[in-house]
Short mmCIF file of C-alpha atoms and ligand atoms in Angstrom, two decimals:
data_model
loop_
_atom_site.label_atom_id
_atom_site.label_comp_id
_atom_site.label_asym_id
_atom_site.label_seq_id
_atom_site.Cartn_x
_atom_site.Cartn_y
_atom_site.Cartn_z
CA UNK A 4 0.67 0.14 0.42
CA UNK A 5 1.36 3.10 -1.00
CA UNK A 6 1.72 6.21 1.79
CA UNK A 7 0.04 9.14 1.24
CA UNK A 8 0.00 12.50 3.14
CA UNK A 9 -2.09 13.73 5.72
CA UNK A 10 -3.27 16.77 3.69
CA UNK A 11 -4.50 14.50 1.26
CA UNK A 12 -6.60 12.23 3.60
CA UNK A 13 -10.09 14.72 3.15
CA UNK A 14 -9.58 12.99 -0.51
CA UNK A 15 -10.10 9.77 0.52
CA UNK A 16 -13.11 9.65 2.72
CA UNK A 17 -13.96 6.06 3.57
CA UNK A 18 -11.61 4.45 1.87
CA UNK A 19 -8.25 2.79 3.91
CA UNK A 20 -4.83 4.74 3.66
CA UNK A 21 -1.95 4.21 5.22
CA UNK A 22 0.11 7.17 7.22
CA UNK A 23 3.75 7.95 8.13
CA UNK A 24 4.80 10.54 10.59
CA UNK A 25 4.95 12.09 13.93
CA UNK A 26 2.97 11.91 17.54
CA UNK A 27 2.34 15.47 18.29
CA UNK A 28 0.25 14.36 21.04
CA UNK A 29 -1.33 10.94 22.47
CA UNK A 30 -4.36 10.95 24.69
CA UNK A 31 -6.52 8.43 26.65
CA UNK A 32 -10.21 8.56 26.82
CA UNK A 33 -11.77 5.93 28.35
CA UNK A 34 -10.94 2.58 26.70
CA UNK A 35 -9.81 4.75 23.54
CA UNK A 36 -6.48 6.17 22.77
CA UNK A 37 -6.63 9.22 20.28
CA UNK A 38 -3.25 10.72 19.02
CA UNK A 39 -2.78 14.23 16.62
CA UNK A 40 -0.67 12.71 13.95
CA UNK A 41 1.82 15.08 11.86
CA UNK A 42 3.74 14.96 8.75
CA UNK A 43 5.31 17.78 6.43
CA UNK A 44 2.03 17.90 4.68
CA UNK A 45 0.06 18.74 8.35
CA UNK A 46 -2.18 17.00 11.41
CA UNK A 47 -4.51 14.76 11.34
CA UNK A 48 -6.65 13.12 14.56
CA UNK A 49 -6.09 9.18 15.08
CA UNK A 50 -8.58 7.24 17.34
CA UNK A 51 -7.51 3.72 17.91
CA UNK A 52 -10.59 1.89 19.26
CA UNK A 53 -11.39 -1.18 22.25
CA UNK A 54 -12.12 -4.24 20.27
CA UNK A 55 -8.46 -4.70 18.87
CA UNK A 56 -6.62 -5.07 21.93
CA UNK A 57 -3.05 -5.72 20.77
CA UNK A 58 -2.86 -2.86 18.97
CA UNK A 59 -4.66 -0.91 21.80
CA UNK A 60 -1.78 -1.78 24.03
CA UNK A 61 0.90 -0.85 21.64
CA UNK A 62 -1.07 2.70 21.14
CA UNK A 63 -1.00 3.63 25.18
CA UNK A 64 2.57 3.29 24.64
CA UNK A 65 2.86 6.40 22.34
CA UNK A 66 4.60 9.28 23.52
CA UNK A 67 5.02 12.40 21.86
CA UNK A 68 7.53 12.45 18.34
CA UNK A 69 7.49 8.27 18.47
CA UNK A 70 7.76 7.74 14.64
CA UNK A 71 4.45 5.65 13.67
CA UNK A 72 3.04 4.02 10.50
CA UNK A 73 -0.19 4.12 10.49
CA UNK A 74 -3.07 1.88 8.42
CA UNK A 75 -6.16 3.38 8.89
CA UNK A 76 -9.79 4.22 7.26
CA UNK A 77 -10.53 7.49 6.41
CA UNK A 78 -14.15 8.16 8.87
CA UNK A 79 -16.02 11.52 8.41
CA UNK A 80 -16.49 13.66 11.61
CA UNK A 81 -20.52 13.61 12.91
CA UNK A 82 -21.05 17.48 12.28
CA UNK A 83 -20.39 18.52 16.53
CA UNK A 84 -17.29 16.48 16.54
CA UNK A 85 -16.11 18.69 13.64
CA UNK A 86 -12.70 20.93 13.55
CA UNK A 87 -13.04 24.19 12.16
CA UNK A 88 -9.46 25.31 13.07
CA UNK A 89 -7.97 22.11 11.78
CA UNK A 90 -7.82 21.54 7.99
CA UNK A 91 -8.35 18.08 8.18
CA UNK A 92 -11.21 18.90 10.64
CA UNK A 93 -13.90 17.07 8.96
CA UNK A 94 -12.42 13.56 8.95
CA UNK A 95 -10.53 11.82 11.48
CA UNK A 96 -8.49 7.95 10.59
CA UNK A 97 -9.79 5.06 12.70
CA UNK A 98 -6.38 2.76 12.50
CA UNK A 99 -6.83 -0.52 11.98
CA UNK A 100 -2.99 -1.34 11.94
CA UNK A 101 -0.07 0.64 14.40
CA UNK A 102 3.52 0.31 13.47
CA UNK A 103 5.93 2.29 16.08
CA UNK A 104 8.90 2.84 13.70
CA UNK A 105 11.31 4.56 16.42
CA UNK A 106 11.03 5.95 19.29
CA UNK A 107 11.44 8.95 20.96
CA UNK A 108 13.02 10.73 24.42
CA UNK A 109 11.04 13.21 26.25
CA UNK A 110 11.91 16.17 23.69
CA UNK A 111 13.61 18.80 25.52
CA UNK A 112 10.69 21.14 24.81
CA UNK A 113 7.29 21.59 23.45
CA UNK A 114 7.12 21.05 19.66
CA UNK A 115 3.67 22.76 19.83
CA UNK A 116 4.37 26.19 20.29
CA UNK A 117 2.11 28.06 22.64
CA UNK A 118 1.44 32.06 23.00
CA UNK A 119 4.27 32.48 25.36
CA UNK A 120 7.86 31.72 24.75
CA UNK A 121 9.28 29.40 26.96
CA UNK A 122 12.51 28.56 25.85
CA UNK A 123 15.94 30.18 25.30
CA UNK A 124 17.66 30.54 21.96
CA UNK A 125 20.21 28.02 23.21
CA UNK A 126 18.43 25.68 23.62
CA UNK A 127 16.30 25.34 20.85
CA UNK A 128 19.41 25.84 18.39
CA UNK A 129 21.18 23.11 20.02
CA UNK A 130 18.86 21.47 19.40
CA UNK A 131 17.63 23.10 15.72
CA UNK A 132 16.39 19.63 14.55
CA UNK A 133 13.66 19.55 16.70
CA UNK A 134 13.01 23.35 16.63
CA UNK A 135 12.76 22.59 13.06
CA UNK A 136 9.30 20.90 13.64
CA UNK A 137 7.64 23.33 15.57
CA UNK A 138 5.16 24.52 12.56
CA UNK A 139 6.02 27.87 11.86
CA UNK A 140 9.27 26.87 11.51
CA UNK A 141 8.90 24.11 9.29
CA UNK A 142 6.12 27.20 7.05
CA UNK A 143 9.37 29.13 7.02
CA UNK A 144 11.36 26.67 5.54
CA UNK A 145 9.05 26.07 2.96
CA UNK A 146 7.89 29.44 2.12
CA UNK A 147 12.18 30.33 1.55
CA UNK A 148 12.05 27.45 -0.63
CA UNK A 149 9.10 28.59 -2.51
CA UNK A 150 10.67 32.21 -2.72
CA UNK A 151 13.64 30.57 -4.16
CA UNK A 152 11.72 28.83 -6.92
CA UNK A 153 9.34 31.59 -7.99
CA UNK A 154 12.58 33.70 -7.93
CA UNK A 155 14.60 30.87 -10.74
CA UNK A 156 11.39 30.75 -12.18
CA UNK A 157 10.68 33.89 -12.81
CA UNK A 158 14.17 34.95 -13.73
CA UNK A 159 14.94 31.65 -16.26
CA UNK A 160 11.14 33.00 -17.57
CA UNK A 161 13.56 36.68 -18.46
CA UNK A 162 16.61 34.78 -20.13
CA UNK A 163 18.84 34.43 -17.35
CA UNK A 164 21.43 31.82 -16.74
CA UNK A 165 22.20 30.57 -13.50
CA UNK A 166 25.68 30.22 -13.02
CA UNK A 167 27.26 29.15 -9.94
CA UNK A 168 30.49 30.06 -9.08
CA UNK A 169 33.46 29.37 -6.43
CA UNK A 170 33.45 29.28 -3.10
CA UNK A 171 37.07 29.01 -2.39
CA UNK A 172 38.16 31.73 -4.50
CA UNK A 173 40.11 35.20 -3.91
CA UNK A 174 39.21 38.01 -1.88
CA UNK A 175 36.55 40.88 -3.05
CA UNK A 176 36.30 43.33 -1.25
CA UNK A 177 32.86 44.57 -0.10
CA UNK A 178 34.16 46.04 2.56
CA UNK A 179 33.84 43.73 5.34
CA UNK A 180 36.70 40.83 6.89
CA UNK A 181 37.44 37.73 4.27
CA UNK A 182 37.08 34.43 5.76
CA UNK A 183 40.12 32.40 5.05
CA UNK A 184 41.01 29.51 4.03
CA UNK A 185 44.61 28.13 4.40
CA UNK A 186 45.80 26.91 0.77
CA UNK A 187 47.62 23.13 2.36
CA UNK A 188 49.39 22.94 -1.31
CA UNK A 189 51.19 26.28 -1.26
CA UNK A 190 52.30 27.05 2.12
CA UNK A 191 51.57 30.56 3.62
CA UNK A 192 48.77 31.10 0.75
CA UNK A 193 45.21 31.45 1.27
CA UNK A 194 41.70 31.47 -0.81
CA UNK A 195 39.21 33.30 0.43
CA UNK A 196 35.31 32.67 0.82
CA UNK A 197 33.31 35.20 -1.38
CA UNK A 198 31.72 38.76 0.65
CA UNK A 199 29.87 38.31 -2.95
CA UNK A 200 30.40 37.02 -6.30
CA UNK A 201 30.92 40.19 -7.51
CA UNK A 202 34.26 39.89 -9.26
CA UNK A 203 32.93 36.75 -11.27
CA UNK A 204 29.70 37.83 -12.17
CA UNK A 205 31.08 40.90 -13.72
CA UNK A 206 33.90 38.01 -15.56
CA UNK A 207 30.74 36.72 -16.81
CA UNK A 208 29.68 39.67 -18.05
CA UNK A 209 32.82 39.77 -19.79
CA UNK A 210 32.49 35.99 -21.53
CA UNK A 211 29.12 36.98 -22.96
CA UNK A 212 26.51 35.40 -21.08
CA UNK A 213 24.67 38.61 -20.42
CA UNK A 214 21.90 37.83 -18.07
CA UNK A 215 23.22 36.18 -14.69
CA UNK A 216 21.69 35.11 -11.71
CA UNK A 217 22.90 32.66 -8.58
CA UNK A 218 20.87 32.46 -5.11
CA UNK A 219 25.03 33.38 -4.00
CA UNK A 220 26.09 32.38 -0.10
CA UNK A 221 28.30 35.29 0.59
CA UNK A 222 30.52 35.40 3.84
CA UNK A 223 31.31 37.85 6.05
CA UNK A 224 33.13 37.98 9.25
CA UNK A 225 31.00 40.80 10.99
CA UNK A 226 29.46 41.27 14.41
CA UNK A 227 25.85 39.62 14.07
CA UNK A 228 23.04 42.69 14.75
CA UNK A 229 19.27 41.74 14.23
CA UNK A 230 19.26 42.48 10.23
CA UNK A 231 23.04 41.00 10.10
CA UNK A 232 23.82 37.47 10.38
CA UNK A 233 27.79 37.10 11.60
CA UNK A 234 29.09 35.03 8.84
CA UNK A 235 27.23 34.08 6.30
CA UNK A 236 23.68 35.16 4.04
CA UNK A 237 22.25 34.61 1.05
CA UNK A 238 22.11 37.16 -1.95
CA UNK A 239 19.98 36.99 -4.68
CA UNK A 240 22.81 37.77 -7.51
CA UNK A 241 22.44 39.44 -10.92
CA UNK A 242 24.22 40.94 -13.36
CA UNK A 243 23.16 41.84 -16.81
CA UNK A 244 25.08 43.93 -19.93
CA UNK A 245 23.47 46.35 -22.47
CA UNK A 246 20.98 47.15 -19.59
CA UNK A 247 20.46 51.01 -18.05
CA UNK A 248 20.31 51.57 -14.12
CA UNK A 249 16.43 52.51 -14.63
CA UNK A 250 15.90 49.20 -16.60
CA UNK A 251 18.18 46.94 -13.83
CA UNK A 252 15.56 48.39 -11.06
CA UNK A 253 12.34 48.26 -13.35
CA UNK A 254 13.06 44.43 -13.16
CA UNK A 255 13.68 43.76 -9.61
CA UNK A 256 10.25 45.94 -9.11
CA UNK A 257 8.61 43.90 -10.87
CA UNK A 258 9.80 40.68 -10.12
CA UNK A 259 9.58 40.97 -6.30
CA UNK A 260 6.04 42.68 -7.21
CA UNK A 261 4.94 39.25 -9.00
CA UNK A 262 6.75 37.76 -5.98
CA UNK A 263 4.47 38.87 -3.00
CA UNK A 264 1.16 39.12 -4.92
CA UNK A 265 1.93 35.41 -5.56
CA UNK A 266 3.48 34.40 -2.14
CA UNK A 267 2.18 36.73 0.23
CA UNK A 268 -1.29 37.86 -1.24
CA UNK A 269 -1.82 39.21 2.71
CA UNK A 270 0.79 41.87 1.98
CA UNK A 271 0.39 45.28 0.68
CA UNK A 272 2.53 46.88 -1.39
CA UNK A 273 2.33 50.81 -0.81
CA UNK A 274 3.96 52.19 -4.02
CA UNK A 275 3.60 51.52 -7.15
CA UNK A 276 5.86 52.07 -9.37
CA UNK A 277 8.40 52.18 -6.43
CA UNK A 278 9.95 55.66 -5.63
CA UNK A 279 13.30 56.43 -6.60
CA UNK A 280 14.90 59.30 -3.98
CA UNK A 281 17.89 60.47 -4.68
CA UNK A 282 20.53 60.13 -1.75
CA UNK A 283 20.12 63.31 -1.81
CA UNK A 284 16.67 64.18 -1.18
CA UNK A 285 16.74 60.68 1.14
CA UNK A 286 19.04 62.87 3.35
CA UNK A 287 17.12 66.16 3.53
CA UNK A 288 13.92 65.08 4.22
CA UNK A 289 14.40 61.19 5.88
CA UNK A 290 17.76 62.08 7.93
CA UNK A 291 18.57 58.24 6.49
CA UNK A 292 19.65 56.96 3.54
CA UNK A 293 17.54 53.61 4.32
CA UNK A 294 13.89 55.54 4.44
CA UNK A 295 11.16 53.63 6.08
CA UNK A 296 8.52 55.17 3.86
CA UNK A 297 5.09 53.59 5.12
CA UNK A 298 1.79 55.14 5.65
CA UNK A 299 1.41 53.15 8.55
CA UNK A 300 4.49 51.58 10.31
CA UNK A 301 2.47 50.03 13.41
CA UNK A 302 0.59 47.55 9.63
CA UNK A 303 3.00 44.50 9.40
CA UNK A 304 1.41 43.57 6.64
CA UNK A 305 2.49 46.78 4.83
CA UNK A 306 5.88 47.06 2.12
CA UNK A 307 7.11 50.23 1.00
CA UNK A 308 9.58 49.75 -1.78
CA UNK A 309 11.97 51.93 -2.85
CA UNK A 310 15.36 52.91 -4.76
CA UNK A 311 17.84 55.29 -3.78
CA UNK A 312 20.14 56.51 -6.53
CA UNK A 313 22.78 59.45 -7.37
CA UNK A 314 25.06 58.13 -4.86
CA UNK A 315 27.76 60.57 -4.17
CA UNK A 316 31.01 58.28 -5.33
CA UNK A 317 32.67 58.52 -2.28
CA UNK A 318 31.58 59.20 1.34
CA UNK A 319 32.51 62.68 2.83
CA UNK A 320 35.34 61.68 5.22
CA UNK A 321 38.14 59.69 3.80
CA UNK A 322 40.21 57.61 6.27
CA UNK A 323 44.13 57.72 6.60
CA UNK A 324 43.80 60.49 3.46
CA UNK A 325 41.80 57.37 1.65
CA UNK A 326 38.51 58.07 -0.23
CA UNK A 327 35.42 55.19 1.07
CA UNK A 328 33.69 54.11 -2.16
CA UNK A 329 29.82 54.02 -0.99
CA UNK A 330 29.38 50.72 -2.16
CA UNK A 331 32.09 49.08 -3.91
CA UNK A 332 35.34 50.01 -6.43
CA UNK A 333 33.53 48.43 -9.23
CA UNK A 334 31.15 50.78 -8.93
CA UNK A 335 30.77 53.34 -12.59
CA UNK A 336 30.70 56.62 -11.82
CA UNK A 337 27.80 58.70 -13.16
CA UNK A 338 29.28 59.87 -17.00
CA UNK A 339 29.10 63.07 -16.57
CA UNK A 340 30.57 63.38 -13.12
CA UNK A 341 34.14 61.49 -14.51
CA UNK A 342 36.09 64.49 -14.90
CA UNK A 343 35.70 65.38 -11.31
CA UNK A 344 37.22 62.34 -10.11
CA UNK A 345 40.69 64.29 -11.11
CA UNK A 346 40.49 67.28 -8.71
CA UNK A 347 37.29 67.04 -6.91
CA UNK A 348 36.26 63.05 -6.58
CA UNK A 349 34.07 63.79 -3.16
CA UNK A 350 31.34 65.53 -5.36
CA UNK A 351 31.70 62.45 -8.51
CA UNK A 352 28.37 60.86 -7.54
CA UNK A 353 27.73 56.81 -9.18
CA UNK A 354 25.11 55.03 -10.94
CA UNK A 355 24.85 53.35 -7.27
CA UNK A 356 20.87 51.78 -6.71
CA UNK A 357 20.02 50.60 -3.60
CA UNK A 358 16.64 48.70 -2.62
CA UNK A 359 14.87 49.72 0.48
CA UNK A 360 11.77 48.02 2.41
CA UNK A 361 10.26 49.58 5.75
CA UNK A 362 13.49 50.97 6.47
CA UNK A 363 15.88 48.29 6.14
CA UNK A 364 18.49 48.15 3.11
CA UNK A 365 17.72 45.12 1.46
CA UNK A 366 19.48 45.49 -1.85
CA UNK A 367 22.33 47.34 -3.58
CA UNK A 368 24.04 47.43 -6.54
CA UNK A 369 25.22 49.54 -9.88
CA UNK A 370 26.36 50.24 -13.08
CA UNK A 371 29.87 49.03 -13.29
CA UNK A 372 32.80 50.01 -14.44
CA UNK A 373 34.02 48.73 -17.88
CA UNK A 374 36.88 50.62 -18.84
CA UNK A 375 40.42 49.35 -16.97
CA UNK A 376 41.17 53.35 -17.10
CA UNK A 377 38.54 54.71 -15.10
CA UNK A 378 38.68 51.21 -12.91
CA UNK A 379 42.72 51.96 -12.04
CA UNK A 380 41.49 55.97 -11.41
CA UNK A 381 39.08 54.53 -8.73
CA UNK A 382 41.76 52.06 -7.17
CA UNK A 383 44.25 54.87 -6.64
CA UNK A 384 41.63 57.23 -4.89
CA UNK A 385 41.23 54.28 -2.87
CA UNK A 386 44.99 54.19 -2.08
CA UNK A 387 45.11 50.77 -3.65
CA UNK A 388 49.28 51.29 -5.21
CA UNK A 389 50.04 49.82 -9.11
CA UNK A 390 51.33 46.25 -7.96
CA UNK A 391 48.85 45.50 -5.71
CA UNK A 392 46.32 46.50 -7.91
CA UNK A 393 48.12 44.35 -10.38
CA UNK A 394 48.38 41.70 -7.77
CA UNK A 395 44.58 42.01 -6.63
CA UNK A 396 42.43 43.19 -9.39
CA UNK A 397 45.16 42.54 -12.43
CA UNK A 398 42.96 39.52 -14.05
CA UNK A 399 39.84 42.00 -14.01
CA UNK A 400 42.11 44.97 -15.44
CA UNK A 401 43.26 42.54 -18.51
CA UNK A 402 39.38 41.20 -18.96
CA UNK A 403 38.69 44.95 -19.71
CA UNK A 404 40.43 44.81 -22.18
CA UNK A 405 39.29 42.49 -24.44
CA UNK A 406 35.96 44.02 -25.27
CA UNK A 407 33.49 44.12 -22.55
CA UNK A 408 30.07 45.00 -22.33
CA UNK A 409 28.35 47.27 -20.60
CA UNK A 410 27.43 45.98 -17.56
CA UNK A 411 25.73 46.35 -13.99
CA UNK A 412 23.77 44.51 -11.31
CA UNK A 413 21.59 44.21 -8.53
CA UNK A 414 22.29 41.53 -5.08
CA UNK A 415 18.67 42.03 -3.28
CA UNK A 416 19.11 39.95 0.05
CA UNK A 417 17.66 36.68 0.58
CA UNK A 418 17.23 36.77 4.39
CA UNK A 419 16.83 40.37 5.31
CA UNK A 420 13.66 40.37 2.61
CA UNK A 421 12.05 36.90 4.03
CA UNK A 422 12.58 38.44 7.80
CA UNK A 423 10.66 40.99 6.79
CA UNK A 424 8.02 39.28 4.56
CA UNK A 425 7.64 36.46 7.45
CA UNK A 426 7.28 39.20 10.35
CA UNK A 427 10.41 37.86 11.80
CA UNK A 428 12.63 40.11 14.48
CA UNK A 429 15.62 39.07 12.56
CA UNK A 430 17.56 36.99 10.42
CA UNK A 431 18.98 33.64 12.73
CA UNK A 432 15.27 33.01 12.31
CA UNK A 433 15.10 32.81 8.50
CA UNK A 434 17.80 30.25 7.91
CA UNK A 435 17.73 26.26 8.84
CA UNK A 436 20.69 26.39 10.45
CA UNK A 437 21.41 29.56 11.76
CA UNK A 438 24.49 30.87 14.41
CA UNK A 439 23.95 32.35 17.59
CA UNK A 440 24.78 36.06 17.87
CA UNK A 441 27.63 35.34 19.06
CA UNK A 442 28.80 33.14 16.20
CA UNK A 443 28.65 30.14 17.72
CA UNK A 444 27.02 26.71 15.80
CA UNK A 445 25.09 24.87 19.23
CA UNK A 446 24.25 22.19 16.92
CA UNK A 447 27.60 21.06 15.42
CA UNK A 448 29.70 22.98 18.14
CA UNK A 449 31.44 24.95 16.17
CA UNK A 450 34.49 26.83 15.96
CA UNK A 451 36.34 23.89 17.43
CA UNK A 452 39.86 22.53 18.20
CA UNK A 453 41.34 20.58 14.66
CA UNK A 454 43.81 18.05 14.92
CA UNK A 455 47.94 18.64 15.53
CA UNK A 456 48.09 16.70 12.16
CA UNK A 457 45.32 19.26 10.55
CA UNK A 458 47.65 22.24 11.64
CA UNK A 459 50.39 20.75 10.28
CA UNK A 460 49.24 19.75 7.07
CA UNK A 461 47.92 23.53 6.89
CA UNK A 462 51.35 24.92 7.65
CA UNK A 463 49.23 26.41 10.66
CA UNK A 464 51.44 26.80 14.33
CA UNK A 465 48.54 28.68 16.56
CA UNK A 466 49.64 31.44 18.77
CA UNK A 467 46.94 31.67 22.16
CA UNK A 468 49.26 33.20 24.66
CA UNK A 469 47.82 36.61 25.86
N1 LIG B 529 27.74 42.95 -5.24
C1 LIG B 529 27.16 43.60 -4.35
C2 LIG B 529 27.71 43.45 -2.91
O1 LIG B 529 26.96 42.71 -2.47
C3 LIG B 529 25.92 44.02 -5.16
C4 LIG B 529 26.35 44.62 -6.06
O2 LIG B 529 27.01 45.40 -6.85
O3 LIG B 529 25.48 43.94 -7.37
O4 LIG B 529 26.51 44.32 -2.47
#
């Protein structure tokens, strides 16, 4: 007999079905046993009636989180026993056979969530596989999968090509610290995990793919905040050739407007089209470059997207005599401002665009430099010497001499968008396996020590005094 999912039971009234799942709760009532059975699709009530004593005795042993197989008869419930709060509330399963597939210790916390959360984040993350059994987390993980699928389908439809870029690669600066990976084969040399696939995606434009995307893991060694994980996050990384800024913004707007309408019908997008606000206007009017332009800031279903455009290229303050770009060093200066780079670089504006939602920066991008001379000029202004530039970015400067299309892109952050769309308090709550705010993985227990031999292989000597 083929197993069916719990949500399908309602279509099998009067028939025999086979179900698999976890015991959510078990209650004895007189000579009967009732359980709520849970699988990935939902919950259904199963009743064990007197008559088959062997089965009934086994049913009396059932405890929460046991894994079982049940063959049973799908019965319609009498009118007064219908449970309107359950999608399967009109039926119940009358058990005919019970098989215990695995037993469970008493979990360290209740899987059924209550209004008042009593369990700490430490315990939830240590037992994340149990935490993930909870309904809200099951929904989160499933929504995340639908979200990513929607993006993929939409972009394929628009002619984008999904391309994976290396995880173990070379440092690409996005303004954070790198996660380094020591090389075993080349003593003293290191790979870096990508802060973003920025250089690779630009090289893919040089390679002629024209429309690239990837749901890319990005690694930045930063202190954690509610909207920033301390280790890695995912972004929808996109790059396009022969498109102007407005075309890039328009595509982004179409994608997320459709996505929200289809996957989050309870949400309302306040403005259409999304306002394009200049950096100067944002600073003057809202005193921030991430304005929250919602009409009702208490409405958790309101989504007020906007783009911030027309950024100054550099931050107003130099650091150690070096210019600090607002975005990154691959961003193109606005064409009419290129001469300013020579004598008044702080006045030059760029083709940067940020995507802002409800006061959060949920993405950034720009049109890129595609002229190696301008790229060299920017590298000089940020204080990267000619030798360093050659060593760090020689490949890009060289590639730019072989016919490079004008290109640009954007990278909306998957975690931040989901945090807002799913009304979660922080980005940790929208990934399957989060680290704590202080960067520990309590489930796998990392970071952790490694063996002497591993260190030796990697030519590493620890200096832990201090
Ligand atoms: N690489 C940028 C970032 O990670 C996004 C972009 O410029 O497309 O913020």
